[in-house]
Amino acid sequence: MYVPPPFKPDRSQCLAFAAARGFGLACAHDGRKPVASPLPFSLNYSSNGTPLLSFHVARGNPLAALADSRGSWLMAVSGPGAYVSADWYASPDQVPTWLYQSVHLSGPAAVMSEAELDGHLDEVSAVFESSLAPKRPWTAAKMTAGRRSAMKKAIVGVMMRVDLVEGSFKLNQHKSDADHVAVASALARQGDPAAQQIAAQMIALRPQLDYIEHATAFAPAE
């Protein structure tokens, strides 16, 4: 991943972002072409602190045959992104751009044992169910044993060791305060939830600036 210095988050920020997102594009190579699938995952750590990604694929997915601990895999994790018009900047002579957050995790992957797969399935559902509170979490106990066993036979659990962590959080960090406020305020006014999320991330970077006054100044006349 190419990352200009202003946009480079540290390792802990990258891992926290990936863990919170919990969904990415798993990529491998079969010797002839890339193979990829979008997958939910959970992130844990080994006893020595090495990050470990756990996920599962359909048994018929070509990725299942590539989890042999040899080739390096990539899990690309992206958050919301937003287009920025050059017209939104406070300073002149700007160009349009795209703001985003993305993390790449790389390393070898191997097939899980049956016991590991059981633990993974319970963990990954618990992680995502917890975000739905106050809904009572769904658990595998609601399934019959036969149905759970049949579903497990249709999938392959994969454990990926993360040897390389890369990230790019492009949020206009290299721009002036005036441009930062102008773009964040413009994004916050968009109807697109992704643009609003990027605006929130920009405001969190420089919370001391006055975004309210700028938004008021550019509010449409009634």
N, CA and C of each residue as an Amber inpcrd file, in Angstrom:
protein
   666
   0.8470000  -1.1890000   0.0000000   0.0000000   0.0000000   0.0000000
   0.8840000   1.2410000   0.0000000   0.6210000   2.1570000  -0.9350000
   1.3460000   3.4230000  -0.9400000   0.6480000   4.3810000   0.0170000
   1.4120000   4.9300000   0.9620000   0.8300000   5.8210000   1.9620000
   1.6960000   7.0730000   2.1020000   1.2270000   8.2410000   1.6440000
   1.9600000   9.4830000   1.9020000   2.0790000   9.7060000   3.4100000
   3.2110000  10.2150000   3.8870000   3.4410000  10.3650000   5.3340000
   2.3120000  11.0420000   6.1190000   1.6530000  12.1030000   5.5990000
   0.5940000  12.7400000   6.4140000  -0.5910000  11.8210000   6.7110000
  -0.7680000  10.7760000   5.9010000  -1.9520000   9.9330000   6.0340000
  -1.6740000   8.6060000   6.7450000  -0.4460000   8.4440000   7.2610000
  -0.0600000   7.1490000   7.8210000  -0.4350000   7.0300000   9.2910000
  -1.3970000   6.1580000   9.6390000  -1.7160000   5.9100000  11.0480000
  -0.7040000   4.9340000  11.6400000  -0.6400000   4.8700000  12.9640000
   0.2980000   3.9160000  13.5630000  -0.3410000   2.5170000  13.5940000
   0.4540000   1.5510000  13.9550000   0.0260000   0.1460000  13.9210000
  -1.2090000  -0.0900000  14.7860000  -1.2130000   0.4760000  15.9870000
  -2.3390000   0.2530000  16.8940000  -3.6280000   0.8530000  16.3390000
  -3.5320000   2.0060000  15.6890000  -4.7120000   2.6100000  15.0650000
  -5.2510000   1.7330000  13.9390000  -4.3460000   1.1750000  13.1510000
  -4.7540000   0.3020000  12.0500000  -5.4870000  -0.9350000  12.5680000
  -4.9190000  -1.5630000  13.5860000  -5.5240000  -2.7790000  14.1210000
  -6.8590000  -2.4850000  14.7960000  -6.9440000  -1.3670000  15.5040000
  -8.2090000  -0.9970000  16.1410000  -9.2850000  -0.7280000  15.0860000
  -8.8980000  -0.0610000  14.0110000  -9.8330000   0.2160000  12.9200000
 -10.3360000  -1.0910000  12.3060000  -9.4130000  -2.0140000  12.0220000
  -9.7960000  -3.2930000  11.4180000 -10.7110000  -4.0850000  12.3420000
 -10.3820000  -4.1190000  13.6190000 -11.1960000  -4.8730000  14.5760000
 -12.5960000  -4.2930000  14.6820000 -12.6990000  -2.9610000  14.6960000
 -14.0060000  -2.3120000  14.8060000 -14.8410000  -2.5330000  13.5500000
 -14.1970000  -2.5410000  12.3930000 -14.9150000  -2.7510000  11.1370000
 -15.3520000  -4.2040000  10.9990000 -14.4220000  -5.1520000  11.1950000
 -14.7720000  -6.5630000  11.1930000 -15.2400000  -7.1150000   9.8590000
 -14.9370000  -6.4240000   8.7760000 -15.3530000  -6.8800000   7.4500000
 -14.3360000  -6.3910000   6.4350000 -13.9240000  -7.2750000   5.5310000
 -12.9220000  -6.8710000   4.5610000 -12.9310000  -7.7700000   3.3390000
 -11.9990000  -7.5090000   2.4510000 -11.8440000  -8.2940000   1.2250000
 -10.6220000  -9.1840000   1.3870000 -10.8510000 -10.4980000   1.5140000
  -9.7550000 -11.4590000   1.6440000  -9.2440000 -11.7960000   0.2510000
  -7.9260000 -11.6370000   0.0570000  -7.3220000 -11.8300000  -1.2770000
  -6.1540000 -12.8050000  -1.1860000  -6.0700000 -13.7040000  -2.1600000
  -4.9490000 -14.6270000  -2.2720000  -4.6260000 -14.7710000  -3.7620000
  -3.6600000 -15.6380000  -4.0700000  -3.2710000 -15.8530000  -5.4700000
  -3.1310000 -17.3470000  -5.6940000  -3.7590000 -17.8450000  -6.7700000
  -3.7370000 -19.2860000  -7.0260000  -2.6110000 -19.7120000  -7.9530000
  -1.6610000 -18.7930000  -8.2290000  -0.5580000 -19.0900000  -9.1330000
  -0.8010000 -18.5860000 -10.5370000  -2.0720000 -18.2870000 -10.8440000
  -2.4150000 -17.7690000 -12.1710000  -3.1230000 -16.4210000 -12.0890000
  -3.9340000 -16.2620000 -11.0670000  -4.7340000 -15.0360000 -10.9620000
  -5.0790000 -14.7770000  -9.5050000  -5.4560000 -13.5300000  -9.1660000
  -5.9230000 -13.2250000  -7.8190000  -7.2840000 -13.8790000  -7.5550000
  -7.5060000 -14.2360000  -6.3100000  -8.7850000 -14.7820000  -5.8550000
  -9.1950000 -13.9740000  -4.6360000 -10.4460000 -13.5070000  -4.5930000
 -10.8530000 -12.6320000  -3.4860000 -12.3170000 -12.8530000  -3.1310000
 -12.6390000 -12.6240000  -1.8570000 -14.0210000 -12.6830000  -1.3790000
 -14.2040000 -11.6950000  -0.2410000 -15.3330000 -10.9820000  -0.1990000
 -15.6390000 -10.1170000   0.9440000 -16.1250000 -10.9770000   2.1120000
 -15.5360000 -10.7590000   3.3070000 -15.8140000 -11.6440000   4.4500000
 -15.8390000 -10.8920000   5.7730000 -16.7130000 -11.2900000   6.6960000
 -16.5990000 -10.8040000   8.0720000 -15.4730000 -11.5610000   8.7760000
 -14.8570000 -10.9450000   9.7580000 -13.7730000 -11.6020000  10.4890000
 -13.7360000 -11.1010000  11.9300000 -13.0110000 -11.8090000  12.7510000
 -12.7120000 -11.3380000  14.1040000 -11.2060000 -11.2610000  14.2470000
 -10.7390000 -10.3570000  15.0870000  -9.3020000 -10.1500000  15.2750000
  -8.9420000 -10.4350000  16.7210000  -7.9740000 -11.3380000  16.9080000
  -7.4570000 -11.6650000  18.2340000  -5.9350000 -11.6280000  18.1900000
  -5.3120000 -12.0020000  19.2960000  -3.8480000 -11.9650000  19.3770000
  -3.3310000 -13.2590000  19.9820000  -2.2060000 -13.7350000  19.4620000
  -1.5680000 -14.9260000  20.0250000  -0.8760000 -14.5440000  21.3300000
  -0.3070000 -15.5190000  22.0020000   0.3470000 -15.2730000  23.2840000
   1.5440000 -14.3370000  23.1640000   2.1370000 -14.2640000  21.9680000
   3.2840000 -13.3580000  21.7780000   2.8750000 -12.0100000  21.1750000
   1.5640000 -11.7690000  21.0690000   1.0820000 -10.4790000  20.5870000
   0.8490000 -10.3890000  19.0940000   1.0650000 -11.4840000  18.3640000
   0.8380000 -11.4640000  16.9130000  -0.6500000 -11.3980000  16.6100000
  -1.0930000 -10.4720000  15.7710000  -2.5140000 -10.4070000  15.4210000
  -2.9310000 -11.6240000  14.5970000  -4.1280000 -12.1190000  14.8730000
  -4.6720000 -13.2690000  14.1610000  -6.0820000 -12.9430000  13.6790000
  -6.3230000 -13.1600000  12.3990000  -7.6580000 -12.9680000  11.8440000
  -8.3360000 -14.3270000  11.7000000  -9.5900000 -14.3990000  12.1400000
 -10.3760000 -15.6210000  11.9960000 -11.5830000 -15.3260000  11.1120000
 -11.7960000 -16.1800000  10.1210000 -12.9690000 -16.0180000   9.2600000
 -13.2950000 -17.3650000   8.6350000 -14.3790000 -17.4390000   7.8950000
 -14.7250000 -18.6900000   7.2320000 -15.2350000 -18.4200000   5.8310000
 -15.0830000 -19.4090000   4.9760000 -15.5170000 -19.3140000   3.5850000
 -16.3550000 -20.5500000   3.2490000 -17.1580000 -20.4450000   2.2130000
 -17.8980000 -21.6120000   1.7350000 -16.9120000 -22.6800000   1.2780000
 -17.2460000 -23.9330000   1.5030000 -16.3220000 -25.0210000   1.1470000
 -15.9710000 -24.9990000  -0.3370000 -16.8920000 -24.5150000  -1.1650000
 -16.6300000 -24.4520000  -2.5940000 -15.8650000 -23.2200000  -3.0340000
 -15.5850000 -22.3040000  -2.1170000 -14.8430000 -21.0890000  -2.4480000
 -13.3890000 -21.4430000  -2.7700000 -12.8470000 -20.9730000  -3.8890000
 -11.4460000 -21.2830000  -4.2280000 -10.4520000 -20.8750000  -3.1390000
 -10.7970000 -19.9150000  -2.3080000  -9.8870000 -19.5180000  -1.2300000
  -9.6170000 -20.6740000  -0.2690000 -10.6060000 -21.5480000  -0.0780000
 -10.4470000 -22.6410000   0.8830000  -9.2380000 -23.5100000   0.5540000
  -9.0060000 -23.7510000  -0.7230000  -7.8870000 -24.6010000  -1.1400000
  -6.5480000 -23.8900000  -1.0520000  -6.5660000 -22.5720000  -0.8810000
  -5.3160000 -21.8010000  -0.8410000  -4.8270000 -21.5340000   0.5730000
  -5.6040000 -21.9670000   1.5720000  -5.2120000 -21.7540000   2.9700000
  -4.2560000 -22.8630000   3.3960000  -3.0310000 -22.7740000   2.8880000
  -2.0540000 -23.8510000   3.0880000  -0.8110000 -23.3940000   3.8510000
  -0.8890000 -22.2110000   4.4790000   0.2200000 -21.6620000   5.2890000
   1.4290000 -21.2640000   4.4630000   1.3210000 -21.2600000   3.1410000
   2.4820000 -20.9380000   2.3140000   2.3910000 -19.5330000   1.7180000
   1.4790000 -19.3110000   0.8180000   1.3690000 -17.9990000   0.1980000
   0.8300000 -16.9440000   1.1490000   1.1950000 -15.6960000   0.9070000
   0.7220000 -14.5910000   1.7300000  -0.6510000 -14.1280000   1.2550000
  -1.5400000 -13.9110000   2.1850000  -2.8770000 -13.3940000   1.9140000
  -2.9300000 -11.9170000   2.2830000  -3.9520000 -11.2570000   1.7790000
  -4.2080000  -9.8600000   2.1200000  -5.6630000  -9.7160000   2.5400000
  -5.8960000  -9.0640000   3.6780000  -7.2430000  -8.6670000   4.0630000
  -7.2910000  -7.1470000   3.9560000  -8.0590000  -6.6500000   2.9930000
  -8.2030000  -5.2100000   2.7860000  -9.4720000  -4.7390000   3.4890000
  -9.3040000  -3.8440000   4.4510000 -10.4190000  -3.3750000   5.2730000
 -10.6370000  -1.8900000   4.9980000 -11.8060000  -1.5460000   4.5130000
 -12.0880000  -0.1530000   4.1850000 -13.2940000   0.3600000   4.9600000
 -13.2470000   1.6360000   5.2950000 -14.3710000   2.2980000   5.9300000
 -15.0850000   3.1610000   4.9110000 -15.9000000   4.1050000   5.3660000
 -16.5940000   4.9930000   4.4240000 -15.6130000   5.8890000   3.6750000
 -16.0100000   6.3110000   2.4900000 -15.2110000   7.2370000   1.6990000
 -16.1090000   8.3190000   1.1270000 -15.5090000   9.4350000   0.7380000
 -16.3190000  10.5500000   0.2360000 -15.5440000  11.3820000  -0.7720000
 -16.2350000  11.7900000  -1.8060000 -15.6810000  12.7000000  -2.8110000
 -15.6630000  14.1200000  -2.2600000 -14.5850000  14.8450000  -2.5490000
 -14.4520000  16.2470000  -2.1390000 -14.3340000  17.1130000  -3.3870000
 -15.2400000  18.0560000  -3.5440000 -15.1900000  18.9920000  -4.6670000
 -14.1410000  20.0690000  -4.4010000 -13.4200000  20.4470000  -5.4350000
 -12.4300000  21.5220000  -5.3050000 -13.0930000  22.8340000  -4.9110000
 -14.3810000  22.9720000  -5.2040000 -15.0930000  24.2010000  -4.8580000
 -15.2670000  24.3960000  -3.3610000 -15.1040000  23.3330000  -2.5910000
 -15.3620000  23.4270000  -1.1540000 -14.2160000  24.0270000  -0.3580000
 -13.0280000  24.0760000  -0.9260000 -11.8780000  24.5820000  -0.1790000
 -11.9700000  26.0900000   0.0220000 -11.3890000  26.5510000   1.1150000
 -11.3340000  27.9910000   1.3710000 -10.2720000  28.6530000   0.5060000
  -9.1970000  27.9280000   0.2260000  -8.1170000  28.4880000  -0.5880000
  -8.3290000  28.1410000  -2.0590000  -7.7940000  28.9590000  -2.9730000
  -8.0040000  28.7430000  -4.4090000  -7.0700000  27.6960000  -4.9970000
  -7.3060000  27.3720000  -6.2570000  -6.4110000  26.5300000  -7.0530000
  -6.2560000  25.1290000  -6.4590000  -7.3620000  24.5270000  -6.0390000
  -7.3640000  23.1700000  -5.4990000  -7.8590000  22.1890000  -6.5680000
  -7.7680000  20.9100000  -6.2790000  -8.2900000  19.8790000  -7.1820000
  -9.2350000  18.9650000  -6.3950000 -10.1460000  18.2940000  -7.0830000
 -11.0190000  17.3360000  -6.3860000 -10.1940000  16.1740000  -5.8330000
 -10.7270000  15.5160000  -4.8180000 -10.0370000  14.3540000  -4.2500000
 -11.0570000  13.4270000  -3.6170000 -10.5610000  12.3580000  -3.0290000
 -11.4010000  11.3680000  -2.3470000 -10.7810000  11.1160000  -0.9850000
 -11.5830000  11.2110000   0.0730000 -11.1120000  10.9540000   1.4310000
 -11.6190000   9.5890000   1.8890000 -10.8020000   8.8830000   2.6680000
 -11.1490000   7.5090000   3.0420000 -10.2570000   7.0330000   4.1770000
 -10.5980000   5.8650000   4.7180000  -9.7500000   5.1470000   5.6610000
  -9.6620000   3.6960000   5.1880000  -8.4500000   3.1670000   5.1210000
  -8.2670000   1.8040000   4.6450000  -7.0610000   1.1700000   5.3270000
  -7.1740000  -0.1180000   5.6370000  -6.0960000  -0.8740000   6.2820000
  -5.8840000  -2.1730000   5.5220000  -4.6190000  -2.5300000   5.3090000
  -4.2630000  -3.7940000   4.6800000  -3.5050000  -4.6590000   5.6860000
  -3.9750000  -5.8740000   5.8800000  -3.3370000  -6.8350000   6.7760000
  -2.8800000  -8.0220000   5.9320000  -1.5950000  -8.3930000   6.0650000
  -1.0400000  -9.4410000   5.2120000  -0.3580000 -10.5300000   6.0240000
  -0.4300000 -11.7570000   5.5200000   0.2510000 -12.8680000   6.1670000
  -0.2840000 -14.1980000   5.6850000   0.3150000 -15.3140000   6.1380000
  -0.1120000 -16.6470000   5.7080000  -1.4240000 -17.0610000   6.3840000
  -2.1570000 -17.9360000   5.7110000  -3.4370000 -18.4080000   6.2410000
  -3.4630000 -19.9340000   6.2430000  -4.1560000 -20.4990000   7.2370000
  -4.2560000 -21.9540000   7.3530000  -5.6710000 -22.3330000   7.7670000
  -6.0580000 -23.5590000   7.4420000  -7.3860000 -24.0560000   7.7950000
  -7.4550000 -24.3330000   9.2940000  -8.5630000 -23.9530000   9.9130000
  -8.7800000 -24.1800000  11.3460000  -9.1260000 -25.6430000  11.6230000
  -8.9200000 -26.0250000  12.8670000  -9.4170000 -27.3160000  13.3360000
 -10.9190000 -27.1850000  13.6070000 -11.5900000 -28.3090000  13.8150000
 -13.0170000 -28.2910000  14.1120000 -13.3090000 -27.5110000  15.3960000
 -12.4660000 -27.7090000  16.4100000 -12.6540000 -27.0050000  17.6730000
 -12.4770000 -25.5000000  17.4890000 -11.4830000 -25.1180000  16.7120000
 -11.2500000 -23.7050000  16.4420000 -12.4130000 -23.1010000  15.6740000
 -12.9810000 -23.8570000  14.7470000 -14.1110000 -23.3540000  13.9750000
 -15.3200000 -23.1170000  14.8720000 -15.5720000 -24.0300000  15.8000000
 -16.6770000 -23.8430000  16.7470000 -16.5150000 -22.5350000  17.5190000
 -15.3190000 -22.3220000  18.0450000 -15.0610000 -21.1050000  18.8110000
 -15.1860000 -19.8640000  17.9530000 -14.6890000 -19.9390000  16.7190000
 -14.7600000 -18.7960000  15.8140000 -16.1970000 -18.4110000  15.5080000
 -17.0370000 -19.3910000  15.1960000 -18.4240000 -19.1010000  14.8410000
 -19.1620000 -18.4340000  15.9900000 -18.9130000 -18.9090000  17.2030000
 -19.5480000 -18.2920000  18.3690000 -19.0360000 -16.8730000  18.5860000
 -17.7310000 -16.6940000  18.4010000 -17.1390000 -15.3810000  18.6580000
 -17.5960000 -14.3340000  17.6380000 -17.5560000 -14.6930000  16.3570000
 -17.8630000 -13.6950000  15.3430000 -19.3230000 -13.2610000  15.4150000
 -20.2240000 -14.1910000  15.7290000 -21.6260000 -13.7920000  15.8700000
 -21.8160000 -12.9370000  17.1200000 -21.1000000 -13.2720000  18.1960000
 -21.2160000 -12.4940000  19.4350000 -20.7330000 -11.0610000  19.2390000
 -19.6550000 -10.8940000  18.4700000 -19.1210000  -9.5570000  18.2170000
 -20.1460000  -8.6810000  17.5140000 -20.7480000  -9.2010000  16.4670000
 -21.6920000  -8.3890000  15.6990000 -23.0440000  -8.2680000  16.3960000
 -23.4570000  -9.3030000  17.1120000 -24.7120000  -9.2140000  17.8660000
 -24.6330000  -8.1530000  18.9600000 -23.4430000  -7.9720000  19.5320000
 -23.2950000  -6.9890000  20.6160000 -23.5620000  -5.5690000  20.1340000
 -23.3690000  -5.3340000  18.8450000 -23.5970000  -3.9950000  18.3050000
 -25.0810000  -3.6890000  18.1270000 -25.9310000  -4.6900000  18.3150000
 -27.3730000  -4.5110000  18.1250000 -28.1190000  -4.2720000  19.4370000
 -27.3890000  -4.1230000  20.5360000 -28.0330000  -3.8790000  21.8350000
 -28.9890000  -2.6850000  21.7260000 -30.1230000  -2.7610000  22.4170000
 -30.5020000  -3.6990000  23.4880000 -31.1280000  -5.0060000  23.0210000
 -31.0610000  -5.3140000  21.7230000 -31.5620000  -6.6120000  21.2650000
 -30.8540000  -7.7370000  22.0090000 -31.6180000  -8.7420000  22.4060000
 -31.0140000  -9.9070000  23.0480000 -30.1830000 -10.6620000  22.0120000
 -28.9110000 -10.9360000  22.2950000 -28.0310000 -11.5430000  21.2830000
 -28.5220000 -12.9130000  20.8080000 -28.4070000 -13.1200000  19.4940000
 -28.6330000 -14.4560000  18.9490000 -27.4350000 -15.3170000  19.2890000
 -27.6790000 -16.5890000  19.6070000 -26.5970000 -17.5490000  19.8310000
 -26.9170000 -18.8390000  19.0990000 -25.9210000 -19.6600000  18.9200000
 -26.1030000 -20.9300000  18.2180000 -27.0260000 -21.8670000  18.9830000
 -27.2790000 -21.5780000  20.2600000 -28.1770000 -22.4220000  21.0480000
 -29.5960000 -22.3980000  20.4780000 -29.9070000 -21.4060000  19.6500000
 -31.2300000 -21.3280000  19.0430000 -31.3730000 -22.2850000  17.8480000
 -30.2580000 -22.8860000  17.4170000 -30.2930000 -23.8380000  16.3100000
 -30.3800000 -25.2630000  16.8350000 -30.9470000 -26.1520000  16.0430000
 -30.8880000 -27.5600000  16.3950000 -29.4740000 -28.0700000  16.1080000
 -29.0680000 -29.0860000  16.8340000 -27.7200000 -29.6240000  16.6510000
 -27.4990000 -30.1080000  15.2220000 -28.5310000 -30.7140000  14.6330000
 -28.3990000 -31.2180000  13.2740000 -28.2080000 -30.1110000  12.2550000
 -28.9470000 -29.0150000  12.4380000 -28.8260000 -27.8930000  11.5040000
 -27.4550000 -27.2410000  11.6150000 -26.9740000 -27.0510000  12.8410000
 -25.6500000 -26.4490000  13.0280000 -24.5680000 -27.3240000  12.4110000
 -24.6740000 -28.6340000  12.6050000 -23.6810000 -29.5560000  12.0590000
 -23.6800000 -29.5010000  10.5310000 -24.8670000 -29.4320000   9.9370000
 -24.9600000 -29.3800000   8.4750000 -24.3640000 -28.0910000   7.9320000
 -24.6150000 -26.9770000   8.6250000 -24.0730000 -25.6950000   8.1870000
 -22.5520000 -25.6860000   8.3010000 -22.0170000 -26.2820000   9.3650000
 -20.5650000 -26.3280000   9.5490000 -19.8790000 -27.1270000   8.4400000
 -20.5280000 -28.1660000   7.9600000 -19.9310000 -28.9880000   6.9060000
 -19.8140000 -28.2220000   5.5880000 -20.5780000 -27.1430000   5.4700000
 -20.5830000 -26.3760000   4.2200000 -19.5420000 -25.2650000   4.1970000
 -18.8000000 -25.1120000   5.2940000 -17.8210000 -24.0240000   5.3730000
 -16.4570000 -24.5300000   5.8160000 -15.4600000 -23.6840000   5.6110000
 -14.0840000 -23.9640000   6.0500000 -13.6100000 -22.7660000   6.8590000
 -13.1520000 -23.0140000   8.0800000 -12.6100000 -21.9430000   8.9070000
 -11.1660000 -21.6570000   8.5310000 -10.8020000 -20.3900000   8.5340000
  -9.4430000 -19.9830000   8.1530000  -8.8680000 -19.0600000   9.2200000
  -7.6170000 -19.3150000   9.5950000  -6.8790000 -18.4580000  10.5220000
  -5.7180000 -17.8210000   9.7560000  -5.6650000 -16.5070000   9.7790000
  -4.6090000 -15.7830000   9.0650000  -3.7160000 -15.0630000  10.0690000
  -2.4270000 -15.3430000  10.0220000  -1.4580000 -14.6530000  10.8760000
  -1.0610000 -13.3370000  10.2060000  -1.1740000 -12.2600000  10.9450000
  -0.8890000 -10.9410000  10.3710000   0.5770000 -10.5860000  10.6000000
   1.3540000 -10.6170000   9.5400000   2.7710000 -10.2690000   9.6210000
   3.0390000  -8.8170000   9.2380000   2.1540000  -8.2330000   8.4530000
   2.3560000  -6.8630000   7.9830000   1.0680000  -6.0740000   8.1400000
   1.1830000  -4.9010000   8.7490000   0.0360000  -4.0110000   8.9720000
   0.3150000  -2.6890000   8.2710000  -0.5770000  -2.2980000   7.3420000
  -0.4330000  -1.0410000   6.6180000  -1.7630000  -0.3010000   6.6400000
  -1.7080000   1.0170000   6.6250000  -2.9470000   1.7700000   6.6280000
  -2.7870000   3.1400000   6.0090000  -3.8980000   3.6480000   5.5040000
  -3.9410000   5.0080000   4.9830000  -5.2560000   5.6440000   5.4290000
  -5.1550000   6.6870000   6.2590000  -6.3160000   7.4450000   6.6930000
  -6.2080000   8.8300000   6.0630000  -6.7670000   8.9640000   4.8700000
  -6.6560000  10.2140000   4.1330000  -7.8180000  11.1230000   4.5200000
  -7.5480000  12.0830000   5.3870000  -8.5780000  12.9740000   5.9210000
  -8.1610000  14.4410000   5.8130000  -7.4150000  14.7500000   4.7670000
  -6.9580000  16.1280000   4.5070000  -6.0540000  16.6830000   5.6200000
  -5.2520000  15.7750000   6.2250000  -4.3700000  16.2170000   7.3150000
  -3.3490000  17.2450000   6.8720000  -3.0290000  17.2800000   5.5900000
  -1.9870000  18.1800000   5.0910000  -2.5270000  19.5570000   4.7140000
  -3.8170000  19.7730000   4.8910000  -4.4170000  21.0500000   4.5140000
  -4.4550000  22.0170000   5.7000000  -4.6270000  23.3020000   5.3810000
  -4.6980000  24.3400000   6.4130000  -5.9590000  24.1770000   7.2470000
  -5.9930000  24.8460000   8.4110000  -7.1910000  24.8100000   9.2480000
  -8.4090000  25.3320000   8.4890000  -8.2190000  26.3980000   7.7130000
  -9.3400000  26.9830000   6.9740000  -9.9040000  25.9800000   5.9660000
  -9.0210000  25.2860000   5.2530000  -9.4830000  24.2930000   4.2970000
 -10.1020000  23.0870000   5.0010000  -9.5210000  22.7210000   6.1300000
 -10.0320000  21.5870000   6.9020000 -11.4730000  21.8510000   7.3400000
 -11.7040000  23.0370000   7.8860000 -13.0490000  23.3970000   8.3360000
 -14.0110000  23.4560000   7.1590000 -13.5720000  24.0650000   6.0600000
 -14.4510000  24.2260000   4.9030000 -14.8890000  22.8750000   4.3400000
 -13.9560000  21.9360000   4.1960000 -14.2790000  20.6340000   3.6220000
 -15.1130000  19.8010000   4.6020000 -14.7270000  19.8020000   5.8730000
 -15.4980000  19.0330000   6.8590000 -16.9280000  19.5380000   6.9410000
 -17.1080000  20.8430000   6.9130000 -18.4480000  21.4210000   6.9830000
 -19.2660000  21.0770000   5.7490000 -18.6280000  21.1150000   4.5790000
 -19.3290000  20.7680000   3.3440000 -19.7520000  19.3000000   3.3470000
 -18.8600000  18.4310000   3.8030000 -19.1890000  17.0050000   3.8640000
 -20.3210000  16.7410000   4.8490000 -20.3140000  17.4490000   5.9720000
 -21.3530000  17.2630000   6.9850000 -22.7330000  17.6420000   6.4610000
 -22.7750000  18.5250000   5.4680000 -24.0570000  18.9600000   4.9150000
 -24.5880000  18.0270000   3.8300000 -23.7940000  17.0540000   3.4100000
 -24.2250000  16.1430000   2.3640000 -25.2440000  15.1350000   2.9190000
 -26.0960000  14.6540000   2.0470000 -27.0780000  13.6630000   2.4610000
 -26.5080000  12.2600000   2.5790000 -25.3220000  12.0410000   2.0320000
 -24.6770000  10.7270000   2.0430000 -24.1140000  10.4130000   3.4290000
 -24.5570000   9.3270000   4.0810000 -24.0390000   8.9780000   5.4070000
 -22.5210000   8.8000000   5.4300000 -21.9410000   8.2900000   4.3300000
 -20.4840000   8.1000000   4.2880000 -19.7730000   9.4490000   4.3520000
 -20.2850000  10.4550000   3.6410000 -19.6900000  11.7940000   3.6890000
 -19.7890000  12.3640000   5.0930000 -20.9020000  12.1350000   5.7560000
 -21.0770000  12.6290000   7.1170000 -20.1200000  11.9380000   8.0860000
 -19.8610000  10.6510000   7.8620000 -18.9120000   9.9300000   8.7210000
 -17.4920000  10.4450000   8.5210000 -17.1230000  10.7400000   7.2700000
 -15.8030000  11.3080000   7.0120000 -15.6910000  12.6810000   7.6730000
 -16.7580000  13.4790000   7.5970000 -16.7610000  14.7880000   8.2630000
 -16.5280000  14.6290000   9.7570000 -17.1800000  13.6450000  10.3680000
 -17.0120000  13.4120000  11.8080000 -15.5760000  13.0330000  12.1410000
 -14.9400000  12.2280000  11.2830000 -13.5440000  11.8570000  11.5110000
 -12.6330000  13.0800000  11.3910000 -12.9180000  13.9530000  10.4220000
 -12.1090000  15.1640000  10.2540000 -12.2570000  16.0920000  11.4540000
 -13.4770000  16.2500000  11.9270000 -13.7140000  17.1120000  13.0940000
 -13.0020000  16.5620000  14.3220000 -12.9860000  15.2300000  14.4640000
 -12.3020000  14.6140000  15.6040000 -10.7950000  14.8710000  15.5670000
 -10.2320000  15.0570000  14.3650000  -8.8030000  15.3340000  14.2520000
  -8.4470000  16.7320000  14.7440000  -9.3490000  17.7000000  14.5180000
  -9.0930000  19.0840000  14.9190000 -10.3450000  19.6520000  15.6060000
 -10.6520000  19.1260000  16.7860000 -11.9020000  19.5130000  17.4630000
 -11.9180000  20.9640000  17.9450000 -10.7480000  21.5870000  18.0010000
 -10.6650000  22.9580000  18.5220000 -11.1460000  24.0030000  17.5190000
 -11.3370000  23.6090000  16.2630000 -11.7400000  24.5670000  15.2360000
 -13.2460000  24.8270000  15.2830000 -13.6610000  25.9700000  14.7210000
 -15.0600000  26.3800000  14.7890000 -15.8070000  25.9580000  13.5270000
 -16.4120000  24.7880000  13.5860000 -17.1610000  24.2740000  12.4460000
 -18.5780000  24.8540000  12.4040000 -19.1270000  25.1750000  13.5580000
 -20.4970000  25.6930000  13.6270000 -20.6040000  27.0380000  12.9350000
 -19.6580000  27.9240000  13.2070000 -19.6990000  29.2510000  12.5940000
 -19.5780000  29.1360000  11.0750000 -18.7010000  28.2500000  10.6140000
 -18.5270000  28.0890000   9.1750000 -19.7960000  27.5360000   8.5380000
 -20.4290000  26.5510000   9.1870000 -21.6400000  25.9610000   8.6460000
 -22.7610000  26.9970000   8.5730000 -22.8360000  27.8480000   9.5870000
 -23.8600000  28.8870000   9.6090000 -23.6390000  29.8920000   8.4980000
 -22.3920000  30.2620000   8.2690000 -22.0530000  31.2500000   7.2520000
 -22.4350000  30.7690000   5.8590000 -22.4020000  29.4590000   5.6460000
 -22.6720000  28.9120000   4.3250000 -24.0470000  28.2470000   4.2390000
 -24.8790000  28.4300000   5.2580000 -26.2070000  27.8580000   5.2370000
 -27.0660000  28.5320000   4.1780000 -27.9270000  27.7880000   3.4940000
 -28.7570000  28.4010000   2.4550000 -29.7470000  29.4000000   3.0470000
 -29.9860000  30.4820000   2.3420000 -30.9260000  31.5040000   2.8180000
 -32.3480000  30.9960000   2.7270000 -33.1630000  31.3700000   3.7040000
 -34.5550000  30.9400000   3.7010000 -35.4150000  31.9560000   2.9400000
